[in-house]
Coordinates of C-alpha atoms and ligand atoms in Angstrom, one line a residue:
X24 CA 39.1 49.6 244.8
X25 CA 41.8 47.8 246.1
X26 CA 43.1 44.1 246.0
X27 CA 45.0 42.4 248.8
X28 CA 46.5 38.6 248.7
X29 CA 44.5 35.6 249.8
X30 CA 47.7 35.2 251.9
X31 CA 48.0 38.2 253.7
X32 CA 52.0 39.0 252.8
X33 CA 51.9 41.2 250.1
X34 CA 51.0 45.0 249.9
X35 CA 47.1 45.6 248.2
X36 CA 47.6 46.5 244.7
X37 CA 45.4 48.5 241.8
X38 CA 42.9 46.8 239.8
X39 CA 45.2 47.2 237.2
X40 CA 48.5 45.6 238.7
X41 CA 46.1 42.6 239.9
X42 CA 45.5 42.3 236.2
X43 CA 49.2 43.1 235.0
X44 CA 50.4 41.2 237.4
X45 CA 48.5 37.7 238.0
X46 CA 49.8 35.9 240.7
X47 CA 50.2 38.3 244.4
X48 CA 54.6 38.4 245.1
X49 CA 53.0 36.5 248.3
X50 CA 52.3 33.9 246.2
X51 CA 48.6 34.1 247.0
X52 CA 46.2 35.4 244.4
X53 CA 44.1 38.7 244.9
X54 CA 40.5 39.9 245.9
X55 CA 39.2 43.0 246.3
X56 CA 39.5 44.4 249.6
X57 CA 35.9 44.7 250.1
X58 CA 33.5 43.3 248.1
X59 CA 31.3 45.7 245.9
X60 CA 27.3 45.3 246.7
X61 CA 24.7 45.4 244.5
X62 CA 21.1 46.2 245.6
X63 CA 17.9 44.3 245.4
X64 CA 16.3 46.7 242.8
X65 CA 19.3 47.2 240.4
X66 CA 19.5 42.9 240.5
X67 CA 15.9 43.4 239.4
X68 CA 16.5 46.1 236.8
X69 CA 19.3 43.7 235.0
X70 CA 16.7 41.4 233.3
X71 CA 16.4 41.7 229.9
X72 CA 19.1 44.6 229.8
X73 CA 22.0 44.6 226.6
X74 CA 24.8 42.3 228.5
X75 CA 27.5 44.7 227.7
X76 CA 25.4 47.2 230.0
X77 CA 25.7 44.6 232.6
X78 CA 29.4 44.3 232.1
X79 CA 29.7 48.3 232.2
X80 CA 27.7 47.9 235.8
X81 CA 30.0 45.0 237.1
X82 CA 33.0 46.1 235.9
X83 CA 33.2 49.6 236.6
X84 CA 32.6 48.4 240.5
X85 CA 36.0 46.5 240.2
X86 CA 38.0 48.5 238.7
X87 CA 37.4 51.4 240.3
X88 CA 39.2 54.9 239.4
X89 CA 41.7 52.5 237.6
X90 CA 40.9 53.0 234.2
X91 CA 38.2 55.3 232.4
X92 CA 35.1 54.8 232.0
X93 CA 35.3 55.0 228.3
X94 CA 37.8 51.9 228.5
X95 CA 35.7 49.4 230.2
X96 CA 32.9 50.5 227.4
X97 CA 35.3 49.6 224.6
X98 CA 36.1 46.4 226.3
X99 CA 32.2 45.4 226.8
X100 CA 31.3 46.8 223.3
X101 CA 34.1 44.2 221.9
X102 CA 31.7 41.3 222.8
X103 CA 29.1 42.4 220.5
X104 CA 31.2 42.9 217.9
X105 CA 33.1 39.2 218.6
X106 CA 30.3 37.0 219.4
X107 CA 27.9 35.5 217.2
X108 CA 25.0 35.9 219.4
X109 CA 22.8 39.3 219.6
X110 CA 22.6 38.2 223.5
X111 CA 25.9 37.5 224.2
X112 CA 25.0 34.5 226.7
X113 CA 21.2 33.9 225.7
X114 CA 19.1 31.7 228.5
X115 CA 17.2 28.6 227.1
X116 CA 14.6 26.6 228.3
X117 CA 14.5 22.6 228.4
X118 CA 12.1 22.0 230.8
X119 CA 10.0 23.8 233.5
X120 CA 12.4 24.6 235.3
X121 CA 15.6 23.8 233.7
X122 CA 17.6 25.9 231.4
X123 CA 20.9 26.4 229.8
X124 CA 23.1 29.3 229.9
X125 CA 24.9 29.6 226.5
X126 CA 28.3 30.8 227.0
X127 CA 29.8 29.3 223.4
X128 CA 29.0 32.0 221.0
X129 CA 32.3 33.6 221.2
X130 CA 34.9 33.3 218.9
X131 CA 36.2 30.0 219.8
X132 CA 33.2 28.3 220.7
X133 CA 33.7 27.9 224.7
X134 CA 33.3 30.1 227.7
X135 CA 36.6 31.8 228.1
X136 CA 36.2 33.6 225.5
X137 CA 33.6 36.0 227.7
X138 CA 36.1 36.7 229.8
X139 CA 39.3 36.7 228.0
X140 CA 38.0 39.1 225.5
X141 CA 37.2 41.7 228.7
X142 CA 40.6 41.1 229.6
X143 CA 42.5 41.4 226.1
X144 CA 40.8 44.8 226.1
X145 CA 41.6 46.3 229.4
X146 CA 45.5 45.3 229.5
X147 CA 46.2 46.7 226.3
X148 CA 44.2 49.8 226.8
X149 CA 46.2 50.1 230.7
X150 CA 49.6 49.8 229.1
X151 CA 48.8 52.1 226.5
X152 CA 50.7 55.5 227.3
X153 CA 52.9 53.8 229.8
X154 CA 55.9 52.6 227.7
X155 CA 55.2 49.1 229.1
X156 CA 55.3 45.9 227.5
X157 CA 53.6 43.0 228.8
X158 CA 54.1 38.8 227.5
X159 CA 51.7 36.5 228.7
X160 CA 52.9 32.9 228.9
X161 CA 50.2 30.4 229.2
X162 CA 50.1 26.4 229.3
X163 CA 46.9 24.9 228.0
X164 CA 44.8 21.8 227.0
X165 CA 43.2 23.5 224.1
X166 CA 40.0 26.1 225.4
X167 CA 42.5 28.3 227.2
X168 CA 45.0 29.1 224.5
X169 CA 42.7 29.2 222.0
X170 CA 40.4 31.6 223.8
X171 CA 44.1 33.9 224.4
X172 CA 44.9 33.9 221.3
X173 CA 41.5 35.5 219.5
X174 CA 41.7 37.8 222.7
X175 CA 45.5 39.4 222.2
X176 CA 45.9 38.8 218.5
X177 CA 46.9 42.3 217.1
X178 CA 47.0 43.6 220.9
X179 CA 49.6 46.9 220.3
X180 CA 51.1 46.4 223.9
X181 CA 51.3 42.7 224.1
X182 CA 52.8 39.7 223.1
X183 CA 51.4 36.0 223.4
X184 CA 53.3 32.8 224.1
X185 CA 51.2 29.7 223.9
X186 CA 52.4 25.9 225.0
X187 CA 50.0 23.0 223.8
X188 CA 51.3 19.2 223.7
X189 CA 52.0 18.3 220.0
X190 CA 49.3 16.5 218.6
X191 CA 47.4 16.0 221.7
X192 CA 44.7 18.9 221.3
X193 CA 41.6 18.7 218.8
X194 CA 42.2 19.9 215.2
X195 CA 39.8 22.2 216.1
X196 CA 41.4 23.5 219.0
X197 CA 44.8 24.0 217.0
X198 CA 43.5 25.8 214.0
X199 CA 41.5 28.4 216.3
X200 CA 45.3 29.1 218.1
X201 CA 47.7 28.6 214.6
X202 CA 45.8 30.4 212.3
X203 CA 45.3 34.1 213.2
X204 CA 48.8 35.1 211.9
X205 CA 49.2 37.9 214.4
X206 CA 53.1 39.0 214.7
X207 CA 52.4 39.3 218.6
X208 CA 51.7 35.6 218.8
X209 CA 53.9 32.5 219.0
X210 CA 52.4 28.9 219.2
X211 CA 54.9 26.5 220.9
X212 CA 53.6 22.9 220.2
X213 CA 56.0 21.2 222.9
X214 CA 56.5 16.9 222.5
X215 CA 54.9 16.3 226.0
X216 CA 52.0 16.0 227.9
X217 CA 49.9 19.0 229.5
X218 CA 52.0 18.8 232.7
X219 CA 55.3 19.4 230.8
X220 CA 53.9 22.4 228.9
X221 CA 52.7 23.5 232.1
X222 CA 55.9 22.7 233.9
X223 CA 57.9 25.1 231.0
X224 CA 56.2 28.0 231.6
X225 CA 56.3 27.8 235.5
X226 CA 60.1 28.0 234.4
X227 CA 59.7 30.4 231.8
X228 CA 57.9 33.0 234.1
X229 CA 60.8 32.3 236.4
X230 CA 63.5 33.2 234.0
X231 CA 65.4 36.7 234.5
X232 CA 66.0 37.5 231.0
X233 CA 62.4 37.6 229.7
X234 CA 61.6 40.3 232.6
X235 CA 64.6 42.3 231.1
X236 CA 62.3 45.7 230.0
X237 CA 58.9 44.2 230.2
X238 CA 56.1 42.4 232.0
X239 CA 55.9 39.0 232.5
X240 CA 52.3 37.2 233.5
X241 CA 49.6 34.6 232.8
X242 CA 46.7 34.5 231.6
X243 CA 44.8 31.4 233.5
X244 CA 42.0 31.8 235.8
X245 CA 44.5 32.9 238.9
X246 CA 44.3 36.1 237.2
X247 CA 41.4 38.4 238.9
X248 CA 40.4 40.1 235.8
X249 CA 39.0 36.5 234.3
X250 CA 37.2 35.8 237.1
X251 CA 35.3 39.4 237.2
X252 CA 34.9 39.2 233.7
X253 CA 32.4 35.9 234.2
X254 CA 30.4 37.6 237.4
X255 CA 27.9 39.5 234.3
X256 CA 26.6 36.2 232.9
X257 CA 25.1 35.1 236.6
X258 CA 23.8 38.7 237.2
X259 CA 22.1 38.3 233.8
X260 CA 20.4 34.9 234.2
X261 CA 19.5 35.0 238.0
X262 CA 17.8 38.7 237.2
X263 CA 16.3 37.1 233.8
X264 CA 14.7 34.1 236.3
X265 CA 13.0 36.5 238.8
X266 CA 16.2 37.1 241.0
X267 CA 17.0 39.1 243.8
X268 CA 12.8 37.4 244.7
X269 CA 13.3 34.0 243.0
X270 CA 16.9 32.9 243.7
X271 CA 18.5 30.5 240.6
X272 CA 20.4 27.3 241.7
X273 CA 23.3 27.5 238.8
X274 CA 25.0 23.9 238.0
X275 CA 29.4 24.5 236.8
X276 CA 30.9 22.4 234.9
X277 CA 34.1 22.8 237.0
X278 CA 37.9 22.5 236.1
X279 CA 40.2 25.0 238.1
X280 CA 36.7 26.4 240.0
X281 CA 37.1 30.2 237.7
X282 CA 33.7 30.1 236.4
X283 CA 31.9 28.4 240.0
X284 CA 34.2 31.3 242.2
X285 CA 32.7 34.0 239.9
X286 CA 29.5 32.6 240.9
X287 CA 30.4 32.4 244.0
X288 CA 31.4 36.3 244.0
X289 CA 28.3 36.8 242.7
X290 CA 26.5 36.1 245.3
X291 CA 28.9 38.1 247.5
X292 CA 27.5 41.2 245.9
X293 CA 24.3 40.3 246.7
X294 CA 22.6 38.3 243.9
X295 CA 20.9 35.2 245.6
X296 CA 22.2 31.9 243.8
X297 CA 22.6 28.4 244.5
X298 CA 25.6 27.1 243.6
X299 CA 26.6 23.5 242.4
X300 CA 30.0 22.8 241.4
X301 CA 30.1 19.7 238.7
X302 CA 33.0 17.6 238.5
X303 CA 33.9 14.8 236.3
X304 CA 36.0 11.8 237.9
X305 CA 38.9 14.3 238.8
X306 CA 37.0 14.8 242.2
X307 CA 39.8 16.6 244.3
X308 CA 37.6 19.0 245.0
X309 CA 34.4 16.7 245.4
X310 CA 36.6 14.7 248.3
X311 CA 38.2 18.1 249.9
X312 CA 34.5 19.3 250.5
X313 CA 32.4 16.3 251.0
X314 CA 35.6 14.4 252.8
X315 CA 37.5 16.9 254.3
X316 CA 40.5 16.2 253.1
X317 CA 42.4 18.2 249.9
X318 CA 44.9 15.6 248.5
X319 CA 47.0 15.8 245.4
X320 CA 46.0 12.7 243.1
X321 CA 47.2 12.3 239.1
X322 CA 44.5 13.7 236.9
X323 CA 42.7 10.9 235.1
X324 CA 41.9 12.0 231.0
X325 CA 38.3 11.9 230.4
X326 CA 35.7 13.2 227.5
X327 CA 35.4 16.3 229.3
X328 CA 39.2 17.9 228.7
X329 CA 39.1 21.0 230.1
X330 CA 38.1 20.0 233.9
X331 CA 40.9 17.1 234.2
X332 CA 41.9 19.2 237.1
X333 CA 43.4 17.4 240.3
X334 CA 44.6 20.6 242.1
X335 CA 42.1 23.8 241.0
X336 CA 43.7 26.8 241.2
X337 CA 40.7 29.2 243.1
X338 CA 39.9 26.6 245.5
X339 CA 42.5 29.3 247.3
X340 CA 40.4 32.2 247.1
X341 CA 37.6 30.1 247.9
X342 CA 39.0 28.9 251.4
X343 CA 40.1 32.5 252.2
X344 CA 36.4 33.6 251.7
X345 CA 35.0 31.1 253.6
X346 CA 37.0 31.5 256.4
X347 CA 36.1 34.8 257.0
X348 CA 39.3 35.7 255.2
X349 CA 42.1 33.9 257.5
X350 CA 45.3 35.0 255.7
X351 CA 47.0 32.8 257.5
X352 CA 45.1 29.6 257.8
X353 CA 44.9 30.0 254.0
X354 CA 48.6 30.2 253.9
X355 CA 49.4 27.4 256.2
X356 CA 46.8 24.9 254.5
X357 CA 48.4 26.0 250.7
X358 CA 51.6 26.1 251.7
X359 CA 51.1 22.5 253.6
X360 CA 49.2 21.1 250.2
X361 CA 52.2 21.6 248.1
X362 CA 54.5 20.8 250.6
X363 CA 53.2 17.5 251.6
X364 CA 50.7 16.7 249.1
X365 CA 47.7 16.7 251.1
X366 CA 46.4 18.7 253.7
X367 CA 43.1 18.4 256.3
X368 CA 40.1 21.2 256.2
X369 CA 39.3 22.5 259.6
X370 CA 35.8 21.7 260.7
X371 CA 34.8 25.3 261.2
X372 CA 35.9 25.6 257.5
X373 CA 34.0 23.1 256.0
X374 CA 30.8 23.7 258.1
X375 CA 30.8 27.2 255.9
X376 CA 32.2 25.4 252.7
X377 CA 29.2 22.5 252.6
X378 CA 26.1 25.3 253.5
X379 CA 27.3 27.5 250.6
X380 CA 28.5 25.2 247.7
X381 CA 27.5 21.6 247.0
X382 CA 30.1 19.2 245.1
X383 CA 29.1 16.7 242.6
X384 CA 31.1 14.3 240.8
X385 CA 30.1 12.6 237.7
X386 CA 31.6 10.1 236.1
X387 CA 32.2 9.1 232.2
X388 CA 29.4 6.7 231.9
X389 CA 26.9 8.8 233.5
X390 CA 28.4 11.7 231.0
X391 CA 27.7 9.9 228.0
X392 CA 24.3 8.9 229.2
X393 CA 23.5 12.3 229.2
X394 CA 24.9 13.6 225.7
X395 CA 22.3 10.3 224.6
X396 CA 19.7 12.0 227.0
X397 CA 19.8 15.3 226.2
X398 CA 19.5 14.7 222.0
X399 CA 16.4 12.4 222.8
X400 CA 15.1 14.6 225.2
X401 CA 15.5 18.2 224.0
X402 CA 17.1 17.3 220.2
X403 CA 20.1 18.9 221.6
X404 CA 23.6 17.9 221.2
X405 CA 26.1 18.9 224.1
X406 CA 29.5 19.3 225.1
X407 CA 31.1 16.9 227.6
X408 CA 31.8 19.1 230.0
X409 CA 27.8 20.7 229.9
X410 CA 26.8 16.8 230.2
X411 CA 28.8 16.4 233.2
X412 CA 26.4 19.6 234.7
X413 CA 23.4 17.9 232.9
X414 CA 24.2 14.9 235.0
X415 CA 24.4 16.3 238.2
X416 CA 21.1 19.0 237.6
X417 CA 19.6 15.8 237.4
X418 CA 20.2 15.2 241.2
X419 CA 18.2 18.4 241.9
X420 CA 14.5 18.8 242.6
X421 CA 12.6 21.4 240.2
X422 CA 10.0 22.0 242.7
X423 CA 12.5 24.0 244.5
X424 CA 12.8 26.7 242.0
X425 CA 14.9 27.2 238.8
X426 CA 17.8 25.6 237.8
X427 CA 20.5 26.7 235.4
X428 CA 23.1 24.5 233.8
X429 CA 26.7 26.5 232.8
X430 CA 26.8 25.3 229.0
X431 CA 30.9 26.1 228.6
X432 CA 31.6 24.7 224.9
X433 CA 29.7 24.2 221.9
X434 CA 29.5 20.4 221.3
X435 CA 31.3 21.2 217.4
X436 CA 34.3 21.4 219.7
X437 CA 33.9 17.6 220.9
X438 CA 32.8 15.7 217.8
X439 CA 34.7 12.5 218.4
X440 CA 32.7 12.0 221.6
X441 CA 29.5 13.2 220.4
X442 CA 29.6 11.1 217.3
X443 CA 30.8 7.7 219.5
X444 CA 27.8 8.2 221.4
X445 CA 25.0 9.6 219.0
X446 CA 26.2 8.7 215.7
X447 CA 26.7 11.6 214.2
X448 CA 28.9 14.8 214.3
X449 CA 27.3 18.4 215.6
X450 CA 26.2 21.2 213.1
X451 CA 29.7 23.4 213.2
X452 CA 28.9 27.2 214.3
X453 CA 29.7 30.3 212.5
X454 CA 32.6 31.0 214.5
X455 CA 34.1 27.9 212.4
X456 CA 33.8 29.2 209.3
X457 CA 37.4 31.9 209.5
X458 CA 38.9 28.0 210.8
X459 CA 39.3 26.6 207.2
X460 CA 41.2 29.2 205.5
X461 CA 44.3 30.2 206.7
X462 CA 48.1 28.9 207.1
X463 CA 49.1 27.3 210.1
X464 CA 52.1 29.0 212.4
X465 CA 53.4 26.9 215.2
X466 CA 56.7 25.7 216.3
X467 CA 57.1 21.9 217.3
X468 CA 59.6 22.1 220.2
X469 CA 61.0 19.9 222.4
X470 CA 59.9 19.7 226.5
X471 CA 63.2 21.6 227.0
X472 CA 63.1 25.3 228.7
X473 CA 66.2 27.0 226.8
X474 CA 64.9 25.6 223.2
X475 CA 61.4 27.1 224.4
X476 CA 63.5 30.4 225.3
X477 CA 65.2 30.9 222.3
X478 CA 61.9 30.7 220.2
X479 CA 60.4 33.4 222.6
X480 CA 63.2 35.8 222.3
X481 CA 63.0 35.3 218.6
X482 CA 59.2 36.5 218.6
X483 CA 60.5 39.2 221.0
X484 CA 62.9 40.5 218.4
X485 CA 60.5 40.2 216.1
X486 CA 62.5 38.4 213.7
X487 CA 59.7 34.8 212.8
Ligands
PLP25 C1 37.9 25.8 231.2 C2 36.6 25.0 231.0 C3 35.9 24.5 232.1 C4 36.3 24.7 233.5 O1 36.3 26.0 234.0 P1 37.0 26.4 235.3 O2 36.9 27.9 235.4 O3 38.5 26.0 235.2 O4 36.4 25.7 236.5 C5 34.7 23.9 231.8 N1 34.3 23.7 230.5 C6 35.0 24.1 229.5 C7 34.5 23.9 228.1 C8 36.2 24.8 229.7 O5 36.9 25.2 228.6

């Protein structure tokens, strides 16, 4: 299994230099070169199965010869041993009808943690043996770095450099990236915004010296092997509801569009879905497919964190696909959005966008109507970001078959939101428990690249 570049200009790689590496030299990200298929009676053979058998099955299709067997095994065994659920991502019932897919029982509490664990697992075990060493530079808001950091703690070939704004992440959030005192770790907690973290490592990944004798990637959702690593939990619940025979409309919370695209893939390989892609009042990808036009716009800071996203990353890969893979047209319309900001869909284009994926974009009040909603309803409390789905299942008729809502955080991970509106703070999960012990390591740095640089060689010398 190969994987070639969403923008046509850079030779197909390994499944393991699409993990290695993130981003294609192209600048496009990578797909697999064909798309594995799954048939009707192994869709129906998944329900009910152990989920890290479904993994083994999914992931053994992508990476092909790659890596042995025995490797993707380890990685899907690590799940059982990391999560706090016996079902991994256990299906539950609200209504007729209506259920929630539980993706929070992993070791920080949000659904990146299904994926990132997979991940952790498979690059250490592919640099193993090579002499290789790989750092991973990632910017985040708080789910991402935290879900890294339980992921490559301790990894042998690995080392981890993590940007968050000072003070602007939940306590919560902080404590599940500063305390796990791994040596191959280092928490930068820059005085900025998101945007200036994220604007240090584009320059970070761009700097010649930290390539000197090693690897240099990300580990956001451009990266292939997250995105594979989040096609089991569809498989799972669509086979669970009746699927390939009863096809599952599935409502994602949606940020960068990872979690909606694996969806999305799923269905590729031949699992019938719906697919309903929930925003919150960062719409850019509500008005690209409803209005036709993809425009850059500042992201507005709402309740639900993790999807203030104006410019999603995979909203790439998903044009390639749906225009029957047009390298170029994907690499004009890209190359025009960050050139000039905005750019207009082809008709064609969005004729195929609109019949496959339906848009919907919530907004704050409607959000907190439905953390209030769900607790009277279903005595449930939820996260932000699984209201914002909430809120737009709501839009959907039941008589039409089953629908699943995405839920990506536990609500513990939210509680100033969740107690403004219901009046009291969620019951914390297990995985909290390892938060309260435990000294704090990060570095406060300024929003400046060589002060950034010099901590990072310092973790790379292995002198903190
Ligand atoms: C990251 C995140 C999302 C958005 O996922 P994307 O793959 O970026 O669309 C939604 N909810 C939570 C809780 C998250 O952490």
């Amino acid at each position: 299994m190969n994987y070639i570049s969403t923008r046509g200009e850079a030779p197909a790689v390994s499944f393991t230099e699409a993990l290695l590496g993130g981003i294609a030299p192209d600048g496009g990200l990578y797909l697999p070169e064909t798309w594995p298929r799954l048939t009707a009676p192994g869709i129906a053979a998944a329900a009910g199965q152990p989920y890290a058998a479904l993994v083994r099955e999914v992931l053994a299709r992508f990476v092909g010869g790659a890596l042995p067997a025995a490797v993707i095994a380890r990685a899907a065994a690590r799940l059982e041993e990391t999560f706090h659920h016996a079902a991994i991502a256990p299906l539950v019932q609200l209504e007729p009808n209506l259920w929630v897919l539980e993706l929070f029982h992993g070791p920080t509490s949000a659904f990146k943690d299904l994926a990132m664990q997979l991940m952790a697992s498979l690059a250490d075990a592919a640099l193993a043996g090579t002499g290789e060493r790989l750092l991973l530079l990632t910017a985040t808001s708080g789910d991402t770095g935290a879900a890294a950091v339980r992921a490559f703690a301790g990894a042998d070939n690995i080392d981890l450099v993590v940007l968050h704004p000072l003070d602007r992440v939940s306590p919560v959030q902080r404590r599940q990236m500063t305390t796990v005192g791994a040596d191959n770790v280092l928490n930068l907690a820059v005085r900025g915004d998101f945007d200036d973290c994220q604007t240090l490592v584009k320059g970070l990944l761009a700097e010649p010296s930290l390539r000197e004798g090693r690897r240099v990637s990300s580990v956001n959702s451009i990266n292939w092997a997250r995105l594979a690593g989040q096609i089991p939990y569809y498989l799972a619940a669509a086979s669970a509801l009746g699927g390939p025979s009863r096809p599952a409309r599935f409502v994602v919370p949606t940020g960068n569009f990872g979690d909606a695209f694996a969806g999305w893939a799923a269905r590729t390989m031949g699992v019938p879905l719906g697919l309903i892609a929930a925003v919150n009042r960062n719409d850019a990808l509500a008005r690209a497919i409803n209005g036709g036009r993809y425009e850059r716009m500042n992201a507005h800071a709402t309740a639900s964190v993790s999807m203030d996203v104006q410019a999603p990353s995979n909203f790439e890969r998903l044009v390639f696909e749906a225009s029957g893979r047009d390298a170029g047209l994907t690499r004009r319309l890209f190359e025009g959005f960050v050139r000039d900001g905005a750019v207009d869909l082809p008709p064609e284009l969005l004729e195929v966008l609109r019949a496959q994926l339906a848009v919907v974009s919530i907004d704050e009040q409607a959000t907190r109507v439905e953390i209030g909603a769900a607790w009277r309803r279903y005595g449930r409390t939820v996260c932000p970001h699984t209201a914002v789905a909430l809120a737009a299942a709501r839009r959907l008729d039941p008589q039409e078959g089953p629908v699943v809502v995405l839920a990506t955080a536990h609500p513990a991970k939210f509680p100033d939101v969740i107690s403004d509106v219901l009046g009291f703070t969620p019951a914390e999960p297990p995985a909290f428990a390892s938060l309260t012990c435990g000294a704090e390591r990060l570095v406060p740095i300024p929003a400046d690249q060589r002060m950034a640089l010099t901590e990072i060689e310092r973790l790379l010398s292995g002198d903190c």
